[in-house]
Tab-separated table of C-alpha atoms and ligand atoms in Angstrom:
chain	number	residue	atom	x	y	z
A	1	UNK	CA	-129.197	-20.294	68.637
A	2	UNK	CA	-129.028	-18.206	65.296
A	3	UNK	CA	-128.290	-19.691	61.953
A	4	UNK	CA	-124.791	-17.961	61.334
A	5	UNK	CA	-121.514	-19.660	60.984
A	6	UNK	CA	-118.873	-18.311	62.907
A	7	UNK	CA	-115.102	-18.799	61.888
A	8	UNK	CA	-112.630	-18.791	64.975
A	9	UNK	CA	-108.854	-19.271	65.296
A	10	UNK	CA	-105.461	-17.765	65.553
A	11	UNK	CA	-104.264	-15.017	63.319
A	12	UNK	CA	-103.306	-16.463	59.995
A	13	UNK	CA	-105.443	-19.553	60.369
A	14	UNK	CA	-107.407	-18.515	57.198
A	15	UNK	CA	-110.610	-17.389	58.730
A	16	UNK	CA	-110.941	-14.588	56.184
A	17	UNK	CA	-109.833	-16.252	52.992
A	18	UNK	CA	-112.143	-19.403	53.983
A	19	UNK	CA	-115.006	-17.110	54.965
A	20	UNK	CA	-114.994	-15.380	51.613
A	21	UNK	CA	-115.175	-18.671	49.887
A	22	UNK	CA	-117.909	-20.072	51.969
A	23	UNK	CA	-119.827	-17.006	51.365
A	24	UNK	CA	-119.666	-17.342	47.647
A	25	UNK	CA	-120.409	-21.130	47.827
A	26	UNK	CA	-123.505	-20.837	50.404
A	27	UNK	CA	-124.554	-17.453	48.954
A	28	UNK	CA	-124.480	-15.895	52.327
A	29	UNK	CA	-123.067	-12.556	53.183
A	30	UNK	CA	-119.724	-12.354	55.170
A	31	UNK	CA	-119.033	-10.053	57.973
A	32	UNK	CA	-115.529	-9.936	59.522
A	33	UNK	CA	-115.326	-8.348	62.968
A	34	UNK	CA	-111.999	-6.534	62.350
A	35	UNK	CA	-113.589	-4.883	59.024
A	36	UNK	CA	-116.761	-3.927	61.172
A	37	UNK	CA	-114.763	-2.307	63.796
A	38	UNK	CA	-112.563	-0.573	61.322
A	39	UNK	CA	-115.527	0.811	59.441
A	40	UNK	CA	-117.057	2.099	62.579
A	41	UNK	CA	-114.054	3.736	64.117
A	42	UNK	CA	-112.794	4.737	60.504
A	43	UNK	CA	-109.401	3.649	61.631
A	44	UNK	CA	-107.165	0.674	61.266
A	45	UNK	CA	-106.876	-1.953	63.809
A	46	UNK	CA	-103.114	-0.929	64.488
A	47	UNK	CA	-104.231	2.787	64.870
A	48	UNK	CA	-107.151	1.577	67.255
A	49	UNK	CA	-104.416	-0.202	69.312
A	50	UNK	CA	-101.842	2.654	69.044
A	51	UNK	CA	-104.492	5.427	70.112
A	52	UNK	CA	-107.012	3.611	72.551
A	53	UNK	CA	-105.021	0.504	73.645
A	54	UNK	CA	-105.937	-3.152	73.346
A	55	UNK	CA	-108.420	-3.382	76.007
A	56	UNK	CA	-110.570	-0.640	74.304
A	57	UNK	CA	-110.317	-2.740	71.088
A	58	UNK	CA	-111.581	-5.772	73.167
A	59	UNK	CA	-114.538	-3.851	74.292
A	60	UNK	CA	-115.301	-2.966	70.520
A	61	UNK	CA	-115.453	-6.661	69.637
A	62	UNK	CA	-117.825	-7.329	72.479
A	63	UNK	CA	-120.036	-4.461	71.094
A	64	UNK	CA	-119.766	-5.774	67.786
A	65	UNK	CA	-120.978	-9.216	68.893
A	66	UNK	CA	-123.808	-7.708	70.612
A	67	UNK	CA	-124.812	-5.719	67.583
A	68	UNK	CA	-124.400	-8.955	65.153
A	69	UNK	CA	-126.745	-10.885	67.558
A	70	UNK	CA	-129.506	-8.264	66.849
A	71	UNK	CA	-128.928	-8.094	63.256
A	72	UNK	CA	-127.050	-10.936	61.682
A	73	UNK	CA	-129.031	-14.040	60.274
A	74	UNK	CA	-127.622	-16.671	57.933
A	75	UNK	CA	-124.244	-14.905	57.541
A	76	UNK	CA	-120.723	-15.877	57.647
A	77	UNK	CA	-118.920	-14.320	60.515
A	78	UNK	CA	-115.076	-14.284	60.652
A	79	UNK	CA	-114.070	-13.157	64.170
A	80	UNK	CA	-110.619	-11.572	65.324
A	81	UNK	CA	-108.113	-14.151	66.761
A	82	UNK	CA	-108.358	-12.574	70.263
A	83	UNK	CA	-112.086	-12.228	70.391
A	84	UNK	CA	-113.060	-15.642	72.009
A	85	UNK	CA	-110.701	-14.972	74.666
A	86	UNK	CA	-113.124	-12.545	76.763
A	87	UNK	CA	-115.283	-14.626	78.768
A	88	UNK	CA	-118.368	-12.722	78.028
A	89	UNK	CA	-117.841	-13.383	74.234
A	90	UNK	CA	-118.389	-17.102	74.755
A	91	UNK	CA	-122.134	-17.125	75.466
A	92	UNK	CA	-122.402	-14.342	72.596
A	93	UNK	CA	-120.635	-16.489	69.967
A	94	UNK	CA	-122.774	-19.656	71.150
A	95	UNK	CA	-125.816	-17.459	70.725
A	96	UNK	CA	-124.684	-16.357	67.242
A	97	UNK	CA	-124.468	-19.582	65.498
A	98	UNK	CA	-122.511	-22.631	64.653
A	99	UNK	CA	-118.761	-22.146	65.776
A	100	UNK	CA	-115.954	-23.489	63.724
A	101	UNK	CA	-112.441	-23.495	65.042
A	102	UNK	CA	-109.728	-23.455	62.219
A	103	UNK	CA	-106.814	-24.925	64.209
A	104	UNK	CA	-103.234	-24.235	62.908
A	105	UNK	CA	-99.694	-24.736	64.339
A	106	UNK	CA	-97.486	-22.022	65.459
A	107	UNK	CA	-94.975	-22.566	62.522
A	108	UNK	CA	-97.611	-22.214	59.942
A	109	UNK	CA	-98.925	-18.796	61.282
A	110	UNK	CA	-95.231	-17.725	61.578
A	111	UNK	CA	-94.700	-18.553	58.025
A	112	UNK	CA	-97.803	-16.714	56.960
A	113	UNK	CA	-97.504	-13.617	58.967
A	114	UNK	CA	-93.558	-13.038	59.240
A	115	UNK	CA	-93.794	-10.115	56.717
A	116	UNK	CA	-97.130	-8.848	57.812
A	117	UNK	CA	-97.308	-5.490	59.592
A	118	UNK	CA	-101.138	-5.228	60.271
A	119	UNK	CA	-101.235	-7.363	63.437
A	120	UNK	CA	-100.084	-5.291	66.325
A	121	UNK	CA	-99.629	-8.177	68.818
A	122	UNK	CA	-97.035	-9.601	66.442
A	123	UNK	CA	-94.850	-6.635	66.058
A	124	UNK	CA	-92.180	-7.827	68.489
A	125	UNK	CA	-88.522	-8.867	68.509
A	126	UNK	CA	-89.370	-12.524	68.321
A	127	UNK	CA	-92.729	-13.012	66.900
A	128	UNK	CA	-92.616	-16.928	66.833
A	129	UNK	CA	-92.109	-16.989	70.636
A	130	UNK	CA	-95.055	-14.585	70.864
A	131	UNK	CA	-97.293	-16.694	68.613
A	132	UNK	CA	-96.258	-19.733	70.702
A	133	UNK	CA	-97.157	-18.029	74.061
A	134	UNK	CA	-100.460	-16.708	72.836
A	135	UNK	CA	-101.571	-19.993	71.079
A	136	UNK	CA	-100.866	-21.928	74.263
A	137	UNK	CA	-103.090	-19.499	76.304
A	138	UNK	CA	-105.771	-19.460	73.717
A	139	UNK	CA	-106.068	-22.917	72.472
A	140	UNK	CA	-108.120	-24.175	75.298
A	141	UNK	CA	-110.361	-21.243	74.751
A	142	UNK	CA	-110.894	-21.906	71.113
A	143	UNK	CA	-111.653	-25.518	71.831
A	144	UNK	CA	-114.272	-24.703	74.505
A	145	UNK	CA	-116.006	-22.352	72.178
A	146	UNK	CA	-115.885	-24.489	69.382
A	147	UNK	CA	-118.853	-26.837	67.914
A	148	UNK	CA	-116.540	-28.111	65.240
A	149	UNK	CA	-112.573	-28.190	65.082
A	150	UNK	CA	-110.788	-28.535	61.878
A	151	UNK	CA	-106.967	-28.838	61.847
A	152	UNK	CA	-105.864	-26.775	58.793
A	153	UNK	CA	-102.217	-26.689	58.555
A	154	UNK	CA	-102.003	-29.841	56.460
A	155	UNK	CA	-104.996	-29.447	54.500
A	156	UNK	CA	-105.463	-27.916	51.080
A	157	UNK	CA	-108.035	-25.175	50.671
A	158	UNK	CA	-110.610	-27.544	49.012
A	159	UNK	CA	-110.223	-29.998	51.567
A	160	UNK	CA	-111.057	-27.250	54.504
A	161	UNK	CA	-113.934	-26.142	52.443
A	162	UNK	CA	-115.020	-29.683	52.118
A	163	UNK	CA	-114.913	-30.414	55.955
A	164	UNK	CA	-116.753	-27.121	56.697
A	165	UNK	CA	-119.483	-27.983	54.210
A	166	UNK	CA	-119.836	-31.423	55.729
A	167	UNK	CA	-120.116	-30.118	59.209
A	168	UNK	CA	-122.820	-27.483	58.581
B	1	S3P	C1	-105.879	-10.267	67.073
B	1	S3P	C2	-106.272	-10.837	65.544
B	1	S3P	C3	-106.572	-9.843	64.805
B	1	S3P	C4	-106.843	-8.484	65.048
B	1	S3P	C5	-106.071	-7.892	66.299
B	1	S3P	C6	-105.881	-8.798	67.319
B	1	S3P	C7	-105.499	-11.149	68.114
B	1	S3P	O1	-107.372	-10.528	63.737
B	1	S3P	O2	-108.250	-8.630	65.725
B	1	S3P	O3	-104.835	-7.689	65.388
B	1	S3P	O4	-105.460	-10.725	69.350
B	1	S3P	O5	-105.327	-12.437	67.836
B	1	S3P	P1	-107.094	-11.754	62.755
B	1	S3P	O6	-107.331	-12.961	63.547
B	1	S3P	O7	-108.120	-11.724	61.761
B	1	S3P	O8	-105.722	-11.425	62.194
């Protein structure tokens, strides 16, 4: 296993903001798989979904993990909310380092993302229902992939940071 720290969890759980702070605090560089894919494709995630479809995006996520296994060492890696769902990615995540699951409630996600337009999967008539459905399907997957689980909905940013620092 490599010495990276990987943040997983549902959209809006705080992977990116926690990752940025961890990267600063631990003096490690940070990689975000969504940003990595956007840079490589020179397109936004929404445009990738529109143009190539979700399945193509999922293949890009696996390709990203495979490349990170070759290149990433001592980094903070934040991954897209749906990335752990693909069976093949479980092994790749484990190989990449310590996996931390930021667990959040559907209501928190809804409040944080109700005005957001950058998540194609939530551009539906009833986003809360969609969040609940997706989360129910994904929660066991996140749990199976995780080395550490942190329930973040009720925690302050500092408390989240302290729990992560204690776990790694
Ligand atoms: C997705 C989560 C997004 C992004 C894409 C699909 C998902 O990343 O990869 O919109 O399937 O949950 P964030 O979790 O960073 O929002």
